[in-house]
CSV table of C-alpha atoms and ligand atoms in Angstrom, one decimal:
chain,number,residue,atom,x,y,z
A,850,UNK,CA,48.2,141.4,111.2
A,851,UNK,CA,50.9,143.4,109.3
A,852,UNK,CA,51.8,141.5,106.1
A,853,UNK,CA,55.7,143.4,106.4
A,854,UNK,CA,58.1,140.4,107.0
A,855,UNK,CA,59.8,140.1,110.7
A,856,UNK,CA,63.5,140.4,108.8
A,857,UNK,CA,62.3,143.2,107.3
A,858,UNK,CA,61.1,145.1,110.3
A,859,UNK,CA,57.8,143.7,110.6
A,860,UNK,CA,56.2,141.8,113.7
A,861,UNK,CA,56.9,137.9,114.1
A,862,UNK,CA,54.3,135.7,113.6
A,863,UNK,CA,55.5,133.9,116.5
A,864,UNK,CA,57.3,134.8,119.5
A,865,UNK,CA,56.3,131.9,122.0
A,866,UNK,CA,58.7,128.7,121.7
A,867,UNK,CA,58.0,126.0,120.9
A,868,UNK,CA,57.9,122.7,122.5
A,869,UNK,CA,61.3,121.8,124.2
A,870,UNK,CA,63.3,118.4,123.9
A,871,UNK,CA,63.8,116.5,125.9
A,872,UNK,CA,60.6,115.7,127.9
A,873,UNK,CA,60.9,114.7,131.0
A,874,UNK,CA,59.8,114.3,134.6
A,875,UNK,CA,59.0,112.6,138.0
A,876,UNK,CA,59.3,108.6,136.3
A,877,UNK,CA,62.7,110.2,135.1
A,878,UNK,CA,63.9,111.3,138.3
A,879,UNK,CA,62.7,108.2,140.3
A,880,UNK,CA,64.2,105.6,137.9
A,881,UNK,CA,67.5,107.5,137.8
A,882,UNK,CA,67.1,107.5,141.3
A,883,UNK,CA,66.7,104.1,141.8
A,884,UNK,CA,69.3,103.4,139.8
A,885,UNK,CA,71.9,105.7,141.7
A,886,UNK,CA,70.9,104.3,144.7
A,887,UNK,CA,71.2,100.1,144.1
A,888,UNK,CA,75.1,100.8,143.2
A,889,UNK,CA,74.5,98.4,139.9
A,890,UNK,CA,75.4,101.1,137.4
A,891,UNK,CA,76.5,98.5,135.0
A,892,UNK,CA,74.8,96.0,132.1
A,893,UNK,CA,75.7,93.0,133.9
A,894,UNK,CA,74.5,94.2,137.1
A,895,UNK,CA,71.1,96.0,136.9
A,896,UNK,CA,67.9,95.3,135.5
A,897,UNK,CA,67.4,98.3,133.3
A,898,UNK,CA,68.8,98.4,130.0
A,899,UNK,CA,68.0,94.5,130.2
A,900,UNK,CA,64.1,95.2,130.5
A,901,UNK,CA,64.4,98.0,128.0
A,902,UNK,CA,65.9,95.8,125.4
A,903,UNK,CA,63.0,93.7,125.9
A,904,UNK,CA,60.1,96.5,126.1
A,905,UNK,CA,62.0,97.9,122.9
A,906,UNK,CA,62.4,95.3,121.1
A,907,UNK,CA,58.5,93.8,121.1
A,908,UNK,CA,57.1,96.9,120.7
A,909,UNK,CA,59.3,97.1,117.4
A,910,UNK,CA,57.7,93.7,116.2
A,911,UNK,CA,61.3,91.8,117.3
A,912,UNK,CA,62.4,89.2,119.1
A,913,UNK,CA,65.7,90.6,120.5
A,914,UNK,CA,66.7,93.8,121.1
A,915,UNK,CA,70.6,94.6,122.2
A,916,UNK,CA,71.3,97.9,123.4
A,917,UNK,CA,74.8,99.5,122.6
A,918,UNK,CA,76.7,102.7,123.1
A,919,UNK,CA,75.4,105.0,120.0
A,920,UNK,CA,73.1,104.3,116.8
A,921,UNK,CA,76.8,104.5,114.8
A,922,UNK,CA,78.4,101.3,116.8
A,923,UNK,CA,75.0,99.4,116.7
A,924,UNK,CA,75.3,99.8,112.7
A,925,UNK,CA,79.0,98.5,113.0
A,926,UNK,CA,78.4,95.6,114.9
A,927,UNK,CA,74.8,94.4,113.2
A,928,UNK,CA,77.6,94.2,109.5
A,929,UNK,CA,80.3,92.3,111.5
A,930,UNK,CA,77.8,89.9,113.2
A,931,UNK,CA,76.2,89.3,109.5
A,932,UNK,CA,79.4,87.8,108.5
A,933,UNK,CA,80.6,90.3,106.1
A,934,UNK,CA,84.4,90.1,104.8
A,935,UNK,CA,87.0,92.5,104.7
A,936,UNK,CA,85.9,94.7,101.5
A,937,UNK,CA,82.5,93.3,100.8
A,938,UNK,CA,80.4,96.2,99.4
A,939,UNK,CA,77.6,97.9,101.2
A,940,UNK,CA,74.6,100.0,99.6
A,941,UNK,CA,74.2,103.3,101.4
A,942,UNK,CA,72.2,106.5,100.4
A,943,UNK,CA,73.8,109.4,100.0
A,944,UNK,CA,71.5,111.6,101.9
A,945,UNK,CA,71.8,110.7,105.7
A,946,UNK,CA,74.3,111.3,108.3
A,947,UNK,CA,77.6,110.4,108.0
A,948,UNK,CA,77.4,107.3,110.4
A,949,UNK,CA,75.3,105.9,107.6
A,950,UNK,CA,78.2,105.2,105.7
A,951,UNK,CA,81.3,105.6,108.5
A,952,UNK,CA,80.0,102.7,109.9
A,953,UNK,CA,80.5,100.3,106.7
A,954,UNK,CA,84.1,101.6,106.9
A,955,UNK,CA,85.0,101.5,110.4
A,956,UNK,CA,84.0,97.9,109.6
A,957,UNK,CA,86.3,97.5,107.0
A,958,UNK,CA,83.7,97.1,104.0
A,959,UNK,CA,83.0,99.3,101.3
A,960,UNK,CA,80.0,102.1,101.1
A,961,UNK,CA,78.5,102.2,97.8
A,962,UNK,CA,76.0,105.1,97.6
A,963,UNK,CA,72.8,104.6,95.4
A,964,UNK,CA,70.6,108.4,95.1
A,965,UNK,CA,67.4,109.1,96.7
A,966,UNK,CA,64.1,109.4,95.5
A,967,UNK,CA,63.5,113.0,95.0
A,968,UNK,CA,59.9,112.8,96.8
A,969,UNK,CA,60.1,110.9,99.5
A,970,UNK,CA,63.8,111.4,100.3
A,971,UNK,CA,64.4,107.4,100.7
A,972,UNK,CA,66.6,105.0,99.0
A,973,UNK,CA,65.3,105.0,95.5
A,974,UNK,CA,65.0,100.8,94.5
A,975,UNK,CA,66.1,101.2,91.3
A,976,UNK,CA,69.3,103.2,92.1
A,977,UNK,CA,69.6,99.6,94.4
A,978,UNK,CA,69.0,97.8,91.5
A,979,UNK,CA,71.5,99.6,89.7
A,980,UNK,CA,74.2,99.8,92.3
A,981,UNK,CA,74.5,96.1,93.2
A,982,UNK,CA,77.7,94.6,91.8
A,983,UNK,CA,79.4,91.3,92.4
A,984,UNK,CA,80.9,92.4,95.2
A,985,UNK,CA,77.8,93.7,97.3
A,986,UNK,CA,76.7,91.8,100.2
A,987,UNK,CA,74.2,94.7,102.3
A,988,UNK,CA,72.3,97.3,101.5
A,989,UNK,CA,71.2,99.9,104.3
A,990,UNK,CA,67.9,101.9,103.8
A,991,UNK,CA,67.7,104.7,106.0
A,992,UNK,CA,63.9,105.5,107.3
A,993,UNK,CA,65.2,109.1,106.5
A,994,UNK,CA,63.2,111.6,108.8
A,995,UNK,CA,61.0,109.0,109.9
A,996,UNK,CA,59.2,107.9,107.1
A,997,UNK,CA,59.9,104.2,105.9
A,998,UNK,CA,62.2,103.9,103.0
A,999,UNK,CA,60.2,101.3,99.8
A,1000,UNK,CA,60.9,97.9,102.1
A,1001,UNK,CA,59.1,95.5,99.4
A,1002,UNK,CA,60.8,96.9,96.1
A,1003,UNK,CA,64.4,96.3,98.5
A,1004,UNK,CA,63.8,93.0,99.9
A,1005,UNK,CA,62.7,92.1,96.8
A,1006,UNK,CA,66.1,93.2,95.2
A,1007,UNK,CA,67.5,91.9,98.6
A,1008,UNK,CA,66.0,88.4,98.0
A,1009,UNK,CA,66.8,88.0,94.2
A,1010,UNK,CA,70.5,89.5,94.8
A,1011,UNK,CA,70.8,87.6,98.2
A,1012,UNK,CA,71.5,90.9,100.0
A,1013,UNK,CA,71.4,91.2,104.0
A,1014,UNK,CA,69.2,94.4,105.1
A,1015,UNK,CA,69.9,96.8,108.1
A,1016,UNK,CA,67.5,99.2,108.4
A,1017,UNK,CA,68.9,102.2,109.7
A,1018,UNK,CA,65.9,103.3,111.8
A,1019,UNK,CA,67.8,106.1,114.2
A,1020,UNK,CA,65.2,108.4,113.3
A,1021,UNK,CA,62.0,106.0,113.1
A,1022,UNK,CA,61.2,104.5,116.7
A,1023,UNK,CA,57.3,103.8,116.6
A,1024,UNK,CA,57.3,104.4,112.6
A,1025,UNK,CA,55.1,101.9,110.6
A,1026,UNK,CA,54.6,100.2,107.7
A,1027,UNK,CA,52.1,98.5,106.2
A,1028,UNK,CA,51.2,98.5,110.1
A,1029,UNK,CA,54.5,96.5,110.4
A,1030,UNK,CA,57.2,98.5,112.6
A,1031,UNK,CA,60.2,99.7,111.6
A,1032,UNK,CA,63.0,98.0,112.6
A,1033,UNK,CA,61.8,94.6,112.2
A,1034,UNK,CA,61.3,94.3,108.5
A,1035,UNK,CA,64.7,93.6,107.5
A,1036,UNK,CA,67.1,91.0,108.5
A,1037,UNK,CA,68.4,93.1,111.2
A,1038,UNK,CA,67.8,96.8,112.2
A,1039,UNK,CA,69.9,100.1,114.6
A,1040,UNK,CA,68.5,102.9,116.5
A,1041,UNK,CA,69.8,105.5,118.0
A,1042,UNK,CA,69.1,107.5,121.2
A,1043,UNK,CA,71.5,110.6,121.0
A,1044,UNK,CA,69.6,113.6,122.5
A,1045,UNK,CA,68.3,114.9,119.1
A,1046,UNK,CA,66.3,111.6,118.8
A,1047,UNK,CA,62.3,110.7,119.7
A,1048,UNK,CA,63.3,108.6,121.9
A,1049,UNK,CA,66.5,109.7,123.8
A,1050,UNK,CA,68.8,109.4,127.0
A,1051,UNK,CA,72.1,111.3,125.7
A,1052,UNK,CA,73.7,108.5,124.1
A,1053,UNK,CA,72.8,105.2,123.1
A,1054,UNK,CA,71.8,102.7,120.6
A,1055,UNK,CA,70.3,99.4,119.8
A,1056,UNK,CA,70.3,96.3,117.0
A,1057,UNK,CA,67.1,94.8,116.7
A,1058,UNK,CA,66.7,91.2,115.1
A,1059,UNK,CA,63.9,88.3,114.6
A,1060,UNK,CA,66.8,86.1,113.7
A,1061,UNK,CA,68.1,84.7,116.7
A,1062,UNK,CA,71.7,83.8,115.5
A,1063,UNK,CA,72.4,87.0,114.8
A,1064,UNK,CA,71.3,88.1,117.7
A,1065,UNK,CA,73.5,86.1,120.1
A,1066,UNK,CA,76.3,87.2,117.3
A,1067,UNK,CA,75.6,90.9,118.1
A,1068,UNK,CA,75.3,90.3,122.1
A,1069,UNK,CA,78.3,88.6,122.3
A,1070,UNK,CA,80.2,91.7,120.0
A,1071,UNK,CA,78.6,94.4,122.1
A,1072,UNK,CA,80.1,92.2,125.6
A,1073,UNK,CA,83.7,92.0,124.8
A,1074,UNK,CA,83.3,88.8,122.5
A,1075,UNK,CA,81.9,86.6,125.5
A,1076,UNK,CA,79.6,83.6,125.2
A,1077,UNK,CA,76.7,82.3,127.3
A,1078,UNK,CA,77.9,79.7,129.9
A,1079,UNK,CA,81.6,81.2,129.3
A,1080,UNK,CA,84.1,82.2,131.6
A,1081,UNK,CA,84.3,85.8,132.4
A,1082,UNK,CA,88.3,86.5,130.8
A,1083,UNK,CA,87.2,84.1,128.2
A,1084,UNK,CA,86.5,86.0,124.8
A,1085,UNK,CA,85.9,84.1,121.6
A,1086,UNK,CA,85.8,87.1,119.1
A,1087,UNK,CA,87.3,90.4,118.0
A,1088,UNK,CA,85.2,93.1,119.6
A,1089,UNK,CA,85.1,95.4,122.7
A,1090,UNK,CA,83.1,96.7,125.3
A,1091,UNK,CA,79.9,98.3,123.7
A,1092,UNK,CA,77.4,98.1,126.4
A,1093,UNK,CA,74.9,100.7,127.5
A,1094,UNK,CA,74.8,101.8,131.0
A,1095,UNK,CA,72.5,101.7,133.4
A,1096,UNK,CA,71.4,105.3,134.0
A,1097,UNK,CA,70.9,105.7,130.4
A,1098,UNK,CA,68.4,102.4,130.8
A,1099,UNK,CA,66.7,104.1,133.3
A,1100,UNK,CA,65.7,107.1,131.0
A,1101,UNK,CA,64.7,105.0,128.4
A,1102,UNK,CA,62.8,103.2,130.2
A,1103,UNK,CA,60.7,106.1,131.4
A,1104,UNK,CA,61.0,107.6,127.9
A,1105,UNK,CA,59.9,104.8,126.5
A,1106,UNK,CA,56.2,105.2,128.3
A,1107,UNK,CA,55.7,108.4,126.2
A,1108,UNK,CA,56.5,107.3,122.8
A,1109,UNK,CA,53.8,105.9,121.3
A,1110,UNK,CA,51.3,109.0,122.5
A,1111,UNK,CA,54.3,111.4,121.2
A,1112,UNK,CA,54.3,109.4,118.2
A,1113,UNK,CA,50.9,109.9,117.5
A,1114,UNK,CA,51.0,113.5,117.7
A,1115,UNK,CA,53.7,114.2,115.7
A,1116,UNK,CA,52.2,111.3,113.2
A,1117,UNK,CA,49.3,114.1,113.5
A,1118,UNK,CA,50.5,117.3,113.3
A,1119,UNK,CA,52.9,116.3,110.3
A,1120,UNK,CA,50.5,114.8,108.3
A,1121,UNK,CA,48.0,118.3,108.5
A,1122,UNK,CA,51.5,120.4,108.1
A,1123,UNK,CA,52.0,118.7,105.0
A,1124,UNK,CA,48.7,119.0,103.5
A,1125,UNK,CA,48.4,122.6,104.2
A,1126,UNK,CA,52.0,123.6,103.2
A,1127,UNK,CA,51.8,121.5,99.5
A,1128,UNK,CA,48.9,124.0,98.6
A,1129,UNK,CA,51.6,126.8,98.4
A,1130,UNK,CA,53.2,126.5,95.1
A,1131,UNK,CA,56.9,125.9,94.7
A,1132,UNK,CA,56.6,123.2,98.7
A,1133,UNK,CA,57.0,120.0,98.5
A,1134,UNK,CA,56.3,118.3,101.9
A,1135,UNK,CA,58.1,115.0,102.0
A,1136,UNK,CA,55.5,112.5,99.9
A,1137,UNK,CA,54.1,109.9,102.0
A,1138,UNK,CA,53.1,106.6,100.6
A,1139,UNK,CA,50.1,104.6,101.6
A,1140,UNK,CA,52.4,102.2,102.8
A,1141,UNK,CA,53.6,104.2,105.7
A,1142,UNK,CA,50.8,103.8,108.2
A,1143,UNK,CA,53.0,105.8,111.4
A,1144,UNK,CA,55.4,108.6,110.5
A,1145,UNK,CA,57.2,108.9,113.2
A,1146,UNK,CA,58.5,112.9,111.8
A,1147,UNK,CA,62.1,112.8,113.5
A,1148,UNK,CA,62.4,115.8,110.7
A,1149,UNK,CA,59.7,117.3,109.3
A,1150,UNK,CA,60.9,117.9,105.4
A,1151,UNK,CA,60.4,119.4,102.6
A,1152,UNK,CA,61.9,120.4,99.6
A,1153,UNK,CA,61.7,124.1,98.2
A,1154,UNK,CA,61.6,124.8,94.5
A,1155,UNK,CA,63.2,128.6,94.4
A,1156,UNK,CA,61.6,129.8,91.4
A,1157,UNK,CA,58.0,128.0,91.7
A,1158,UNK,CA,57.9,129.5,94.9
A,1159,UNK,CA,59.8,132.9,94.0
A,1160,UNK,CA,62.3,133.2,96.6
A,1161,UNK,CA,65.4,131.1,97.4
A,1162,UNK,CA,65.6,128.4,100.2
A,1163,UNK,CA,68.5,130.6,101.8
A,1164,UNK,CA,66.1,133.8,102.1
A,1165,UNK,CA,63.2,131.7,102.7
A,1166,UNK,CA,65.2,130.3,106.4
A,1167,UNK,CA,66.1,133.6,107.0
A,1168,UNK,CA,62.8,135.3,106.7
A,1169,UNK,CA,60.9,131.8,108.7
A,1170,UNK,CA,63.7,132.1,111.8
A,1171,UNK,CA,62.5,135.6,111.8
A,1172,UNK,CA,59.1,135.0,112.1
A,1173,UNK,CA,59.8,132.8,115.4
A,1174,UNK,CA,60.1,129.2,112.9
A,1175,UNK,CA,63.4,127.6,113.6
A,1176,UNK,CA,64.6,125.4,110.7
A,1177,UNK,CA,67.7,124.6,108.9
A,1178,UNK,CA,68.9,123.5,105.5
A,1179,UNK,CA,70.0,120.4,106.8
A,1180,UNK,CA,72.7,118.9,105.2
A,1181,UNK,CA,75.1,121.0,103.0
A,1182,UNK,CA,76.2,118.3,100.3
A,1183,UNK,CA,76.0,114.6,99.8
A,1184,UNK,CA,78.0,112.2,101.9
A,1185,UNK,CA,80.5,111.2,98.9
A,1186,UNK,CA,81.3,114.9,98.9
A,1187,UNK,CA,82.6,114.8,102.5
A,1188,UNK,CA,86.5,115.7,102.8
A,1189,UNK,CA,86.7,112.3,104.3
A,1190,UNK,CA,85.2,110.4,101.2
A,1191,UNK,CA,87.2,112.8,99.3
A,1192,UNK,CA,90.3,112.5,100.7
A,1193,UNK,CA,89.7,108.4,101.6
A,1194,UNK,CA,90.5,109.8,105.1
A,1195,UNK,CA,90.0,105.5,105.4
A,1196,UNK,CA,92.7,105.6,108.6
A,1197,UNK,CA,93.8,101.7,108.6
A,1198,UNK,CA,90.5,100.6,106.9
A,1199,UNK,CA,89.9,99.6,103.3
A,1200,UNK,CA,93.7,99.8,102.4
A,1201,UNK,CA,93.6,97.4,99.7
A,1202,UNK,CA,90.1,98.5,98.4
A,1203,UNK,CA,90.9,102.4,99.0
A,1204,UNK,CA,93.1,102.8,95.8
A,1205,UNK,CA,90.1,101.7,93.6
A,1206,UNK,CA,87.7,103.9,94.8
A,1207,UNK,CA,86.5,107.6,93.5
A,1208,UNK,CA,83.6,109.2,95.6
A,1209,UNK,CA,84.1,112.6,93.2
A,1210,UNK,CA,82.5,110.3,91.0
A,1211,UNK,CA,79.5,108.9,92.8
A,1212,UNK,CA,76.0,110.4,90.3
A,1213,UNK,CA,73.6,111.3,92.9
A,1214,UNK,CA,71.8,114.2,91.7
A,1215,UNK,CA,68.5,114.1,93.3
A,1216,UNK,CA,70.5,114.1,96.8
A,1217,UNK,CA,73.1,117.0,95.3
A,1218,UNK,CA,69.6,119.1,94.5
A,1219,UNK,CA,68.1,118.6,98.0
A,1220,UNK,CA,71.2,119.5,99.7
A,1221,UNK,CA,72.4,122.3,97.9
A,1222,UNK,CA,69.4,124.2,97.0
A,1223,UNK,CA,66.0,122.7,98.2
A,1224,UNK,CA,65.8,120.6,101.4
A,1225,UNK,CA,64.2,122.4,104.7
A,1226,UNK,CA,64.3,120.9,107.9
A,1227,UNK,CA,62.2,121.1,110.9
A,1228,UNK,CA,62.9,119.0,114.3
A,1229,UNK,CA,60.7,117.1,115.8
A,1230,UNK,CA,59.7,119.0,118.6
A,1231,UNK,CA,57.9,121.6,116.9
A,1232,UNK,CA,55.3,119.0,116.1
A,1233,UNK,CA,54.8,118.1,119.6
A,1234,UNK,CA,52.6,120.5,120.7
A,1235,UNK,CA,48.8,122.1,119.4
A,1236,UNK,CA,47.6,123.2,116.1
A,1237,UNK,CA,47.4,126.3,116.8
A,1238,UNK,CA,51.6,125.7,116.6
A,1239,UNK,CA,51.1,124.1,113.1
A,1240,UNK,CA,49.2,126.8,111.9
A,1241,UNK,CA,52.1,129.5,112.8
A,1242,UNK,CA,54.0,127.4,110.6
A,1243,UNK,CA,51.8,127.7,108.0
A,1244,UNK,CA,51.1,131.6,108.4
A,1245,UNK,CA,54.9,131.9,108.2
A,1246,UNK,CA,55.2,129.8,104.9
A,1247,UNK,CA,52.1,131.6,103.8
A,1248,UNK,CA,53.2,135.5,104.9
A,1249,UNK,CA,57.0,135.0,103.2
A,1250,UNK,CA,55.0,134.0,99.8
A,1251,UNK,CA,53.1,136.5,99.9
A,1252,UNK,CA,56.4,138.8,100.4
A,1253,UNK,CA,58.3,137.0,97.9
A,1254,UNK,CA,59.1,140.0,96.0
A,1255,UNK,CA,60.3,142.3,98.8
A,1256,UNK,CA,62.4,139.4,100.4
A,1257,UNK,CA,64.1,138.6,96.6
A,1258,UNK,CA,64.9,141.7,96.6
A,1259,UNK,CA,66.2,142.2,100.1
A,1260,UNK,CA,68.5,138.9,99.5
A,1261,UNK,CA,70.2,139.8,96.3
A,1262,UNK,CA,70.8,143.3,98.1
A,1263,UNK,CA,72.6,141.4,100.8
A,1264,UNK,CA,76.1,140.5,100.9
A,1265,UNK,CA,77.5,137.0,100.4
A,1266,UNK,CA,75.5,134.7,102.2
A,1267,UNK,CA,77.1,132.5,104.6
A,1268,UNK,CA,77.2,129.2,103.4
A,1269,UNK,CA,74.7,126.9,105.2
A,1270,UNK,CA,76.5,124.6,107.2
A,1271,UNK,CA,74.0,123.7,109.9
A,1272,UNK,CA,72.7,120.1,110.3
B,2673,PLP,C1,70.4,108.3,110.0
B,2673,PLP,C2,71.3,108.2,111.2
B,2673,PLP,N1,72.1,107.1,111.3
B,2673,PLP,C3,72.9,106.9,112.3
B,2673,PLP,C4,73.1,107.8,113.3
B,2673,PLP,C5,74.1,107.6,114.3
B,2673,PLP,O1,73.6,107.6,115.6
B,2673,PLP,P1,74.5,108.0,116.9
B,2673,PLP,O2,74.7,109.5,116.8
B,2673,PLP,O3,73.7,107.5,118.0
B,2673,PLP,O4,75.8,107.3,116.7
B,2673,PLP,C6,72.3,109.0,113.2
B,2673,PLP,C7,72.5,110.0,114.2
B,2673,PLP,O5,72.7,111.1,114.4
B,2673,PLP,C8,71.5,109.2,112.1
B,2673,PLP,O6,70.8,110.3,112.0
């Protein structure tokens, strides 16, 4: 095999794709089918999303499930249905998407971001610890990428500070921990199903909750305020119509039947990428406690140390799409930096709280580093398939090392990068 890199002239190490998202097939087509044909296209008419929420729901170790329009509404509703006040304060991190946080102000509450851990990526406890003031009423861990975020060290901060949890599990259907699922190990829990996610129909959420109040809190916000045993024009809240649809119930529910095997495989593949890529020097594969039993690898991620490895991230994703690898540098820079945080782009929210606030100030440099010089993203799809597709991933890791010097020297030679703005 020549050793000369594909940007450089050389041949690719790979030139077959990889596995393509969504999967899907005959128990899609018949359920949508179905569905088309009984004329109930809606939540209060078909049988659908209903019998997904409840499939969903146990297989995440939970009582209720209560699907909603997108993973960014079901985050909104599981805050209001806690009981939070106007202005309350909220623990985010400040390396997620920008739902994370735009959720805690579309519910007119205040995002306080506490830094990652620079291994694993997750909430780091004692950045919790140190961000809880009197004000704070919620912390959100993400399950960034798929991995579970420390849930003992945070509901044990939860517990002492009386703090409600929401996991934000958009990108951990099937994950575990400590053989417990994700999405049931704090008080309440979102997920999303837009089409980038493992388990996906377009668009779509859900809030999943052991705690039965809250639960009939969050159905009755998702259904236009509405009670059980009330009247149909009879609302007894603020809210509006969040329901899912039927067709997207139908999908899920055929989805649904190949998680746990795609789960599995990914949990597979990811695990063996990791250990082969941390043996070149300068990768550092996203570090996996004991305590996460299922990854569920939404992202594959690692972080990239320039001069360990002797070439910078933005050569390195230039010289990998080359050799047939697509990746990304995920996000750009940390969610405090956003123009909208900047700007406290707020609209009608947060109007008393807004003049207080300075995101330029927010300290969160292990999130800053990751985004701006070291974080590498892979999607999940490329860890669907055979190891034969892991090890191209590792040749191409493996072949851009060993070309570190010609592709240094082909990047400083190049204009002004572009900056990275893919997600
Ligand atoms: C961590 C995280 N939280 C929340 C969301 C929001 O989900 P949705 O796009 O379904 O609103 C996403 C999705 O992209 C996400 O990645």
């Amino acid at each position: 095999m020549t050793t000369r890199l594909a940007l450089l002239g050389g041949r690719p190490v790979r030139t077959r794709p990889f596995p393509a998202w969504p999967v899907f097939g005959r128990a899609e087509e018949a359920r949508l089918l179905r569905t088309l044909r009984s004329g109930q296209w809606g939540r209060l008419h078909g049988d659908e999303v209903r019998r997904f929420e409840e499939r969903f729901a146990a297989m995440h170790g939970c009582r209720h499930g209560i699907a909603v329009a997108n993973g960014t509404v079901s985050l909104r509703l599981a805050l209001i249905a806690a009981g939070l006040r106007a202005e309350d304060e909220v623990i985010v991190p400040p390396y997620t998407f920008f739902s994370t946080a735009s959720a805690v102000v579309e519910a007119n509450m205040v995002p306080a971001f506490a830094d990652v851990d620079l291994d694993s990526f997750n909430l780091a406890p004692e950045a919790v610890e140190a961000a809880v003031t009197a004000r704070t009423r919620a912390v959100i861990p993400v399950h960034f990428a798929g991995q579970p975020a420390d849930m003992d060290a945070i509901m044990r901060i939860a517990r002492k500070r009386k703090l409600l949890v929401i996991e934000d599990a958009a990108h951990a259907h099937g994950a575990r921990y400590r053989d417990r699922p994700a999405g049931s190990l704090g008080h309440l829990a979102s997920f999303s199903f837009q089409s980038s996610k493992n388990l996906t129909c377009g668009e779509g959420g859900i809030i999943t909750t052991n705690d039965t109040r809250l639960a009939e809190r969050c159905r009755s916000l998702h259904n236009c305020g509405r009670v059980p045993g009330g009247v149909w024009y009879e609302h007894h809240v603020i809210s509006g119509n969040y329901r899912l649809g039927e067709f997207q119930g139908a999908v899920l529910n055929a989805q649904l039947d190949r998680l746990d095997a795609q789960t599995n495989t990914r949990d597979r593949n990811g695990r063996d990428l990791a250990s082969r890529l941390a043996a070149l020097p300068g990768l550092h594969p996203q570090k996996r406690p004991a305590a996460c039993t299922r990854h569920s690898y939404h992202l594959f991620m690692l972080r990239l140390d320039g001069p360990a490895f002797g070439a910078p991230r933005a050569a390195v994703i230039e010289a990998l799409r080359a050799e047939g690898i697509p990746c990304s540098a995920g996000y750009g820079f940390s969610l405090p930096q956003q123009p909208m945080f900047r700007a406290k782009a707020f609209g009608p929210y947060l109007q008393e709280a807004g003049a207080r606030l300075d995101y330029s100030r927010a300290n969160v440099p292990n999130s800053d580093l990751i985004c701006r010089e070291q974080g590498i993203w892979l999607e999940q799809s490329l860890l669907l398939g055979r190891r034969s597709d892991i090890k191209d991933i590792v040749r191409a890791f493996e072949k851009i090392h060993g070309q570190r010097a010609a592709l240094s020297e082909w990047f400083r030679q190049r204009p002004a990068r572009r900056r990275e703005t893919t997600v």
